[in-house]
Amino acid sequence: MRRASTLCSLAKGAPLRFLSTSSARQGPQVCVVGAGPAGFYVTQHLVKTLPDANVDIYEKLPVPFGLVRFGVAPDHPEVKNVINTFTKTAQNPRVRFVGNVSLGKDLSLQELQRLYHAVILTYGAEHDKSLGIPGEDLENILSARRFVGWYNGQPGDENLNPDLSTDTVAVLGQGNVALDVARVLLAPIDYLKSTDITAHALEALSKSQVKRVMLIGRRGPVQAAFTIKELREMLKMEGCKSVFQQDDFKGVQEFLPSVARPRKRLTELLAQAALDPKAEWLEAWKTAERSFEPIFYRSPAAFLPSSSKAGTVGAIKLAVTELHGEMSETQGVKNTGAFEDVKCGLVLRSIGYKGLPADPDIPFDSKSGVVINSKGKVKGLPGVYCGGWLGTGPVGVIVNTMGNAFELGRLIEGDIKDGTINATTARPGYMEAAKILDNKGVQTVSFKDWEKIDQEEQNRGKAIDKPREKIISVSEMLKVAAN
Amino acid sequence: MALFVKSLCRAAVRPQLAALLRSTSSTPPPACRFLSTSARLMSQEETISVTFIRADGKKISAKGKEGDSLLDVVVNKEVDLDGFGACEGTLTCSTCHVILSKEVYESLARPTDEELDMLDLAFDLTDTSRLGCQITLTKELDGLEVKVPASVNDARQ
């Protein structure tokens, strides 16, 4: 098989690498697909516990770090400190970062299975759920995920062009992504100016007319998915008041004594903000020009067009819901039959991310957006594993992904050590992969190349008092990498 | 103020301070660590012994100086705790979660809301849990033993 393909390479005029004798490497050859937290943490575990393993981390973009780079809000730079841990892992001589390589396009799963002893899929969840309700195709109904990509420099989201000339935005969903986008819309521009927010987003936000951001959720305060630190930030946001519907909090205080700590503190803070705000908040809210408005028990039923801007959203028809069954954190809702319309000029849908199968051979549950797996072992594909959001579903912060990735690492370590994965026969690993990629004319990006991009971004940022000015076009990243 | 802090950092060169200054957020640094006792002149000898008890039962002892945080000890002594201190002591994660004895817990100053907010997200949270980056070593803590819970919540599987 190899002869035939090298003859073909020769015919195409490719470099004469087939004369190399090192087409197979010693030790377990592992590849990871997706260079975000899950990918880096599982790699960290494997190189630590398997002293002769080589791990190649493939990444679709020229730049690593996934949601740490593209998801964490620009005003939360400390959360990104974990990049230092990942950099240490990438610099291990047995770890190779290979950027600008796409599973399914540049390399197939079958090829990876042939070249490596173990294939670990950690490419996350790149898409998001839609509501499937009438009017969803009106202009200015956007995915919060793409809005985040827009202000964080995700290639492909720079032309999102959210129309910020409206004074009212409706964010649908009440998780941390929803809070992040609300905060970015409501923060004073000075607050964002010296972060690594993209230039185009900063410009658009500096001209924004947005004054009110509603955060609309189907369920009640007790089921809110955001976390307390982010809520506290919003309550203290300069120039912004928090406006709650007191009715939404019926029964909440009575429920509090039975709740375990994390939920309890969050619910207490919410209830305090709604029913008995601190004097210092009230004082600040008096002169606030913008408002943050959490609205509970409302489920979007239809989007209604604007009467002044054809084809654009002008309002949302909301179904009024109520909880049914015993009050609990996981309680469900049902519609009451009543409806309410709220006016808004921009809608950001923040109801959850969703993964997709990058390769047709990956068994996938399209309903949940997750690779079909049992504790990380992909169904029907020995030697293929998955972790992070792609395996667990798109919920959780760094600590959760870390725990999951370490657990996956322990599983794979065990499989290699007990022979479930037969790593005694050598596999070619990157030696072969490089040939395939070279034949396809793919420009790969090494970790050192990423460091050039990193340095260039920081240099550009220095000139304008920002930690970095992100490069947002893949072709420009590749140009800097090739320098 | 920023220049003063930067010169402190050059003098002290500590992981958290360096990380804190690397992150140029326009909000004030959480926990104002550059004013912490670690910047004052204290005994520079590593005389305070701490033992970390891992979830797998293994005990690892290390020594730190007065004013070091538990995270400082883990970093400086390369204590083998995978994933500990991901955010480098900036109160933006919960990976340095440790469990203290009731006695020690009560002998320390109450945790701030900021610490509690992050602690809320830790696995296996207990009434005597703290974040290691917020516990500062004093002579009284010599011989301290802390449990480091697993970073995985098995109940979630």
XYZ file of C-alpha atoms in Angstrom:
640
model
C 0.000 0.000 0.000
C 2.787 2.365 0.968
C 4.702 1.633 -2.270
C 1.749 2.562 -4.412
C 1.180 5.830 -2.624
C 4.849 6.774 -2.712
C 4.959 6.047 -6.439
C 2.020 8.382 -6.815
C 3.851 11.015 -4.740
C 6.859 10.620 -6.970
C 4.685 11.103 -10.009
C 3.296 14.321 -8.500
C 6.826 15.555 -7.920
C 6.647 15.425 -4.133
C 9.904 15.434 -2.106
C 11.618 12.044 -1.956
C 10.709 11.257 1.636
C 9.953 7.617 0.888
C 13.681 7.017 1.153
C 13.482 7.786 4.892
C 13.865 4.725 7.069
C 12.022 6.159 10.027
C 8.507 5.687 8.743
C 7.517 3.901 11.945
C 8.184 5.308 15.414
C 8.794 3.654 18.750
C 6.376 3.923 21.603
C 2.637 4.527 21.545
C 1.634 7.035 18.889
C -1.392 9.045 19.946
C -3.250 11.774 18.160
C -5.632 14.298 19.602
C -8.074 16.213 17.406
C -8.858 19.639 18.837
C -6.360 21.821 20.717
C -8.624 23.221 23.405
C -8.585 22.474 27.156
C -9.772 18.882 26.767
C -7.091 18.114 24.185
C -4.310 19.699 26.211
C -5.292 18.164 29.519
C -5.548 14.634 28.121
C -2.159 15.150 26.441
C -0.695 16.385 29.717
C -1.793 13.200 31.421
C -0.558 10.862 28.700
C 2.949 12.292 28.365
C 3.291 12.195 32.123
C 2.206 8.574 32.563
C 3.544 7.022 29.314
C 7.227 7.968 29.104
C 7.630 6.803 25.525
C 4.378 8.077 24.059
C 4.269 10.680 21.308
C 1.189 12.859 21.130
C 0.254 14.899 18.073
C -2.426 17.522 18.635
C -4.227 18.443 15.428
C -6.196 21.672 15.278
C -8.399 23.007 12.502
C -7.310 26.597 13.046
C -3.712 27.802 12.837
C -3.991 28.829 16.498
C -4.462 26.631 19.582
C -6.497 26.834 22.803
C -10.056 26.642 21.536
C -12.627 28.292 23.786
C -9.963 29.616 26.131
C -9.011 31.922 23.267
C -12.385 32.282 21.567
C -14.950 31.771 24.318
C -13.674 33.408 27.505
C -14.789 37.032 27.624
C -12.111 39.684 26.940
C -12.624 41.222 30.376
C -11.825 37.889 32.081
C -8.144 37.549 31.155
C -7.188 35.657 34.329
C -9.337 32.719 33.260
C -6.952 32.437 30.309
C -3.925 31.899 32.551
C -4.432 28.187 31.951
C -2.809 28.851 28.558
C 0.526 28.818 30.404
C -0.132 25.246 31.525
C -1.059 24.254 27.964
C 2.043 25.976 26.558
C 4.222 23.910 28.889
C 2.542 20.753 27.591
C 2.963 21.823 23.961
C 6.662 22.448 24.521
C 7.280 18.892 25.725
C 9.514 17.265 23.080
C 7.081 14.337 22.766
C 4.154 16.644 21.981
C 3.618 18.140 18.564
C 1.013 20.801 17.812
C -0.145 20.650 14.191
C -2.356 23.612 13.309
C -4.403 24.318 10.187
C -5.353 20.666 9.740
C -8.997 19.697 9.560
C -10.360 16.247 10.385
C -12.657 15.141 7.609
C -11.077 17.454 5.080
C -7.290 17.103 5.332
C -7.119 13.815 7.208
C -9.837 11.244 7.590
C -10.631 9.331 10.748
C -9.665 6.119 8.961
C -6.265 7.552 8.110
C -5.713 8.618 11.717
C -6.722 5.172 12.947
C -4.161 3.648 10.616
C -1.334 5.991 11.583
C -1.853 6.104 15.343
C -2.459 3.606 18.148
C -5.099 5.856 19.680
C -7.205 8.697 18.291
C -8.754 11.106 20.778
C -11.523 13.427 19.579
C -11.726 16.627 21.588
C -12.882 19.152 19.031
C -15.726 20.492 21.084
C -19.026 21.955 20.003
C -18.818 24.479 17.218
C -22.450 25.035 16.465
C -25.475 26.018 18.435
C -29.068 24.995 18.885
C -31.872 26.874 17.228
C -35.373 27.287 18.618
C -37.272 26.126 15.557
C -40.009 28.745 15.987
C -41.657 31.025 13.412
C -39.743 34.133 12.381
C -36.341 32.761 13.337
C -34.969 33.792 9.961
C -35.698 37.504 10.479
C -32.675 39.788 10.452
C -30.891 40.564 13.686
C -31.680 37.223 15.315
C -28.181 35.938 15.989
C -26.511 33.156 17.864
C -24.828 34.310 21.082
C -22.020 31.904 20.224
C -21.331 33.824 17.011
C -21.612 37.139 18.854
C -18.907 35.882 21.209
C -16.876 34.760 18.182
C -17.348 38.260 16.738
C -15.870 40.059 19.742
C -13.275 37.363 20.356
C -11.830 37.130 16.851
C -13.045 33.705 15.793
C -12.276 33.453 12.075
C -15.575 33.476 10.219
C -17.498 35.587 12.720
C -15.896 38.945 11.938
C -18.615 39.875 9.439
C -21.504 39.153 11.779
C -22.481 42.865 11.756
C -24.894 42.839 14.678
C -27.150 45.862 14.368
C -26.563 47.784 17.581
C -28.746 50.729 16.603
C -31.635 49.356 18.642
C -32.080 50.354 22.271
C -33.378 46.948 23.404
C -31.729 43.562 23.108
C -33.273 40.243 24.099
C -30.865 37.501 25.123
C -32.629 34.143 25.169
C -31.095 31.830 27.760
C -29.680 32.348 31.213
C -26.289 30.649 31.265
C -22.852 32.237 31.538
C -22.656 32.819 27.798
C -25.880 34.823 28.046
C -24.420 36.844 30.934
C -21.184 37.406 29.035
C -22.930 38.838 25.974
C -25.191 40.964 28.188
C -22.164 42.307 30.010
C -20.284 43.132 26.824
C -23.355 45.001 25.533
C -23.871 46.911 28.775
C -20.304 47.670 29.854
C -18.966 51.205 29.522
C -16.701 51.338 26.474
C -13.697 52.331 28.617
C -14.057 49.061 30.451
C -13.516 47.132 27.220
C -10.967 49.391 25.551
C -7.840 47.873 27.053
C -8.847 44.233 26.747
C -8.102 41.920 23.824
C -11.562 42.475 22.353
C -11.348 42.717 18.559
C -11.031 46.124 16.968
C -14.169 45.746 14.835
C -16.275 44.827 17.871
C -14.871 47.678 19.939
C -15.690 50.103 17.148
C -19.244 48.828 16.772
C -19.814 48.824 20.529
C -18.533 52.382 20.864
C -21.366 53.442 18.529
C -23.946 51.156 20.147
C -27.374 52.576 21.010
C -28.229 49.636 23.223
C -29.632 50.684 26.592
C -31.602 47.638 27.779
C -30.652 43.986 27.731
C -33.286 41.460 28.766
C -32.102 38.003 29.795
C -35.067 35.739 29.146
C -35.402 32.205 30.533
C -38.114 29.564 30.389
C -37.772 28.571 33.999
C -37.445 30.323 37.336
C -34.656 31.924 39.396
C -33.902 28.639 41.125
C -33.076 27.007 37.777
C -30.884 29.804 36.416
C -27.804 28.335 34.786
C -25.388 31.220 35.223
C -22.942 31.251 38.126
C -22.609 33.621 41.013
C -19.386 35.393 40.110
C -20.817 36.518 36.772
C -24.075 37.618 38.395
C -22.228 39.667 40.989
C -20.307 41.385 38.210
C -23.525 42.410 36.480
C -25.065 43.733 39.685
C -22.055 46.002 40.164
C -21.649 47.032 36.516
C -20.885 50.727 36.259
C -23.654 52.785 34.700
C -26.047 49.855 34.695
C -29.026 49.029 36.902
C -30.511 45.564 37.387
C -34.273 45.331 37.043
C -36.139 42.238 38.192
C -39.780 41.154 38.116
C -40.613 40.621 41.769
C -43.399 38.168 40.895
C -40.803 35.836 39.430
C -39.503 35.268 42.957
C -42.656 33.854 44.538
C -41.818 30.798 46.609
C -38.067 31.237 46.240
C -37.241 32.309 49.788
C -39.244 29.433 51.251
C -37.282 27.040 49.076
C -33.859 28.305 50.154
C -33.351 26.343 53.392
C -33.499 23.035 51.521
C -30.876 23.914 48.924
C -27.223 22.821 48.892
C -24.597 25.525 49.052
C -23.661 26.530 45.488
C -27.281 26.901 44.417
C -28.180 28.466 47.752
C -25.695 31.334 47.560
C -26.620 32.091 43.966
C -30.344 32.068 44.704
C -29.844 34.217 47.799
C -27.958 36.795 45.784
C -30.603 36.789 43.058
C -33.423 37.113 45.567
C -31.606 39.896 47.360
C -31.076 41.796 44.111
C -34.734 41.390 43.202
C -36.480 41.868 46.522
C -34.136 43.694 48.870
C -31.217 45.262 47.004
C -28.208 46.536 48.927
C -28.179 50.274 49.570
C -24.930 50.674 47.618
C -26.478 49.036 44.552
C -29.583 51.201 44.748
C -27.425 54.291 44.993
C -25.485 53.326 41.860
C -28.660 52.284 40.014
C -30.217 55.714 40.539
C -27.973 57.327 37.937
C -27.596 54.332 35.640
C -28.449 54.862 31.986
C -28.436 51.216 30.993
C -30.355 48.290 32.393
C -29.936 44.555 32.816
C -33.338 42.867 33.022
C -33.566 39.151 33.906
C -37.011 37.834 33.011
C -38.116 34.404 34.154
C -40.936 32.056 33.163
C -41.059 33.171 29.544
C -40.473 30.871 26.580
C -40.116 32.276 23.033
C -43.012 31.145 20.836
C -42.469 33.302 17.736
C -40.401 36.206 16.441
C -42.407 39.141 15.098
C -41.207 41.493 12.359
C -40.432 45.131 12.992
C -42.976 47.589 11.613
C -40.264 50.113 10.732
C -37.421 47.897 9.448
C -38.647 45.345 6.905
C -37.404 41.834 7.424
C -35.909 42.585 10.844
C -37.054 41.343 14.208
C -39.204 43.834 16.131
C -40.616 41.803 18.991
C -40.848 38.335 20.502
C -44.081 36.580 21.360
C -43.348 34.895 24.683
C -45.359 32.052 26.181
C -45.839 32.448 29.919
C -44.719 29.304 31.737
C -44.990 27.924 35.213
C -43.058 25.263 37.046
C -44.774 21.993 37.579
C -44.089 19.414 40.219
C -42.058 19.935 43.356
C -39.761 22.937 43.351
C -36.230 21.762 42.641
C -33.177 22.823 40.684
C -34.123 20.494 37.862
C -37.838 21.238 37.832
C -39.582 21.433 34.448
C -42.043 23.952 33.081
C -45.289 23.939 31.185
C -47.054 26.692 29.274
C -49.947 28.402 31.002
C -51.635 29.342 27.735
C -50.986 33.051 28.239
C -48.692 35.086 25.990
C -46.832 38.368 26.157
C -45.010 40.344 23.491
C -41.756 42.157 24.209
C -40.274 44.685 21.807
C -36.633 44.337 20.846
C -34.384 45.135 17.888
C -31.738 42.468 18.380
C -32.056 38.904 19.639
C -29.133 36.800 20.827
C -29.972 33.149 21.120
C -27.985 31.547 23.911
C -29.658 28.205 24.447
C -26.692 25.878 24.171
C -23.874 24.837 21.882
C -23.923 21.734 19.746
C -21.255 19.474 18.265
C -21.184 17.991 14.776
C -19.535 14.889 13.339
C -16.331 16.047 11.633
C -15.956 12.750 9.792
C -18.711 10.478 8.455
C -17.260 7.515 10.371
C -17.849 9.143 13.743
C -20.986 7.719 15.413
C -22.965 10.757 16.436
C -26.118 11.587 18.366
C -27.360 14.568 16.402
C -30.073 15.326 18.924
C -27.654 15.974 21.750
C -24.716 16.933 19.516
C -22.425 14.406 21.157
C -20.265 11.554 19.871
C -21.807 8.256 20.933
C -19.483 6.985 23.621
C -19.297 5.120 26.859
C -17.118 6.942 29.385
C -14.961 8.214 26.540
C -14.703 5.077 24.408
C -16.317 5.788 21.061
C -18.953 3.229 20.156
C -17.841 0.653 17.624
C -14.384 2.132 17.077
C -11.669 0.485 19.171
C -8.760 2.832 19.753
C -10.937 5.906 19.220
C -11.874 8.010 22.226
C -13.589 11.317 22.857
C -13.583 13.870 25.637
C -14.516 17.385 26.635
C -17.756 18.874 25.350
C -17.732 16.571 22.341
C -18.141 13.615 24.674
C -20.042 15.041 27.607
C -22.192 17.713 26.024
C -21.490 21.467 25.972
C -21.718 22.309 29.671
C -18.996 23.117 32.138
C -16.063 25.367 32.872
C -12.342 24.602 32.881
C -12.454 22.516 36.055
C -15.098 20.210 34.604
C -13.291 19.732 31.305
C -10.066 19.151 33.190
C -11.617 16.465 35.341
C -13.135 14.761 32.331
C -9.901 14.918 30.346
C -7.792 13.504 33.190
C -10.269 10.696 33.613
C -10.104 9.973 29.886
C -6.313 10.090 30.117
C -6.364 7.482 32.879
C -8.615 5.261 30.762
C -6.344 5.457 27.717
C -3.227 5.000 29.842
C -4.812 1.847 31.260
C -5.802 0.564 27.827
C -2.268 0.995 26.545
C -0.636 -0.528 29.614
C -2.897 -3.585 29.741
C -2.718 -4.263 26.006
C -6.317 -3.332 25.159
C -4.566 -1.058 22.709
C -1.730 -3.035 21.169
C 1.077 -0.515 21.117
C 3.802 -3.114 20.586
C 3.615 -2.926 16.796
C 5.042 0.373 15.622
C 2.832 2.902 13.880
C 4.089 5.692 11.636
C 2.283 8.569 13.352
C 3.240 12.016 12.151
C 5.894 10.792 9.712
C 3.111 9.493 7.475
C 0.607 12.196 8.306
C 3.089 14.857 7.231
C 3.426 13.197 3.816
C -0.326 13.063 3.326
C -0.673 16.717 4.291
C 2.244 17.750 2.145
C 0.770 15.953 -0.869
C -2.445 17.898 -0.348
C -0.559 21.173 -0.142
C -1.681 21.852 3.433
C 0.437 24.431 5.277
C 0.811 23.048 8.781
C 1.478 25.346 11.726
C 3.846 24.178 14.452
C 3.794 25.451 18.014
C 6.819 27.626 17.236
C 4.849 29.057 14.325
C 1.964 29.818 16.708
C 4.473 31.615 18.919
C 5.253 33.904 15.975
C 1.532 34.661 15.611
C 1.283 35.174 19.382
C 4.204 37.598 19.371
C 2.830 39.525 16.403
C -0.571 39.886 18.117
C 1.058 41.123 21.306
C 3.212 43.583 19.373
C 0.185 45.012 17.605
C -1.623 45.294 20.929
C 1.255 47.096 22.627
C 0.962 49.978 20.190
C -2.625 50.622 21.310
C -2.467 49.677 24.995
C -4.152 46.298 24.610
C -2.678 42.962 25.693
C -2.929 41.852 22.062
C -4.681 42.684 18.836
C -5.931 39.340 17.604
C -5.357 38.364 14.008
C -8.752 37.312 12.739
C -8.125 35.999 9.274
C -6.761 32.518 8.742
C -4.754 33.601 5.707
C -3.077 36.338 7.699
C -2.284 33.881 10.511
C -0.712 31.563 7.943
C 1.320 34.374 6.452
C 2.750 35.328 9.844
C 3.374 31.648 10.628
C 5.319 31.194 7.415
C 7.582 34.199 7.984
C 0.328 52.701 41.230
C 0.986 50.421 38.283
C 4.677 51.415 38.158
C 5.069 50.764 41.875
C 3.525 47.342 41.480
C 5.748 46.550 38.532
C 8.891 47.333 40.523
C 7.660 45.202 43.397
C 7.259 42.400 40.927
C 10.752 42.767 39.528
C 12.075 42.576 43.060
C 9.989 39.653 44.187
C 9.452 37.641 40.967
C 6.697 35.424 42.212
C 4.492 33.322 39.990
C 1.205 34.908 40.977
C 2.423 38.474 40.830
C 3.927 37.835 37.437
C 0.732 36.258 36.237
C -1.324 39.054 37.722
C 0.648 41.668 35.852
C 0.592 39.639 32.648
C -3.155 39.854 32.691
C -3.888 43.463 31.966
C -7.527 43.581 32.863
C -8.945 47.034 33.290
C -10.781 45.924 36.426
C -8.753 46.027 39.633
C -6.942 42.740 40.332
C -9.055 40.425 42.478
C -7.918 39.935 46.062
C -5.284 42.725 45.642
C -2.541 40.160 46.117
C 0.295 42.600 45.586
C -0.574 44.038 48.965
C -0.577 40.596 50.578
C 1.772 39.702 53.354
C 3.999 37.881 50.874
C 5.373 41.267 49.803
C 6.392 42.283 53.318
C 9.780 41.334 54.724
C 9.317 38.040 56.529
C 11.522 35.119 57.364
C 12.778 33.908 53.994
C 13.496 30.442 55.355
C 11.308 27.563 54.367
C 10.356 26.326 57.777
C 6.675 25.612 57.462
C 5.809 22.063 56.576
C 2.647 21.207 54.654
C 1.388 17.752 53.701
C -0.947 17.305 50.734
C -3.064 14.165 50.833
C -4.096 13.230 47.303
C -7.392 11.591 46.424
C -5.498 8.346 45.739
C -4.192 8.404 49.306
C -0.640 9.430 48.501
C 0.856 11.983 50.926
C 3.272 14.598 49.659
C 5.098 16.871 52.076
C 6.751 20.130 51.178
C 8.093 23.194 52.959
C 7.194 26.800 52.411
C 8.023 30.222 53.821
C 5.832 32.426 55.955
C 3.602 34.340 53.621
C 3.597 31.696 50.891
C 0.157 30.552 49.814
C -0.471 26.820 49.494
C -0.441 27.368 45.733
C 3.017 28.952 46.004
C 4.250 25.828 47.773
C 2.768 23.530 45.112
C 4.319 25.578 42.315
C 7.713 26.267 43.915
C 8.206 22.709 45.134
C 6.618 21.112 42.054
C 4.227 19.120 44.200
C 2.674 16.405 42.041
C -0.938 17.552 41.854
C -2.253 17.462 38.297
C -4.185 20.540 37.255
C -3.741 22.370 40.581
C -3.871 26.134 40.254
C -4.988 26.505 36.642
C -5.717 30.227 36.935
C -2.472 30.900 38.854
C -4.053 32.284 41.987
C -6.376 34.883 40.480
C -9.653 33.538 41.952
C -11.024 32.576 38.563
C -11.108 28.797 38.909
C -11.546 26.200 41.648
C -8.743 23.805 40.842
C -6.704 24.540 43.982
C -9.552 23.335 46.192
C -8.308 21.821 49.472
C -10.148 20.426 52.474
C -8.949 21.400 55.936
C -9.670 19.981 59.353
C -12.445 21.758 61.212
C -9.897 23.121 63.670
C -7.648 24.679 61.081
C -10.596 25.967 59.053
C -11.959 27.818 62.056
C -8.578 29.236 63.007
C -8.326 31.086 59.695
C -9.989 34.349 58.706
C -13.307 33.836 56.924
C -13.090 33.447 53.148
C -14.253 36.448 51.116
C -17.323 36.344 48.891
C -14.982 36.267 45.938
C -13.321 33.080 47.155
C -16.646 31.505 48.073
C -18.026 32.297 44.621
C -15.293 30.206 42.997
C -15.285 27.543 45.696
C -18.969 27.008 44.916
C -17.924 25.423 41.620
C -15.505 22.908 43.138
C -16.229 19.202 43.269
C -16.782 17.498 46.617
C -17.292 20.820 48.362
C -17.307 20.549 52.175
C -17.884 22.928 55.066
C -14.152 23.097 55.633
C -13.135 23.651 52.015
C -10.893 26.502 50.952
C -8.999 27.547 47.857
C -5.305 26.829 48.341
C -4.278 30.087 46.682
C -5.995 32.015 49.482
C -4.403 30.242 52.431
C -1.263 31.979 53.640
C 1.326 30.092 55.652
C 2.042 31.272 59.176
C 4.168 29.668 61.899
C 0.950 28.362 63.458
C 0.252 26.319 60.345
C 3.480 24.319 60.547
C 2.580 20.660 60.161
C -0.607 21.476 58.229
C -2.292 18.565 56.467
C -4.749 19.219 53.678
C -6.823 16.876 51.543
C -6.813 17.492 47.833
C -10.047 16.062 46.434
C -10.224 14.407 43.026
C -11.016 16.827 40.211
C -13.647 14.489 38.894
C -17.119 14.224 40.267
C -17.925 10.575 39.705
C -21.589 11.166 40.360
C -21.754 12.991 37.047
C -20.891 9.908 34.949
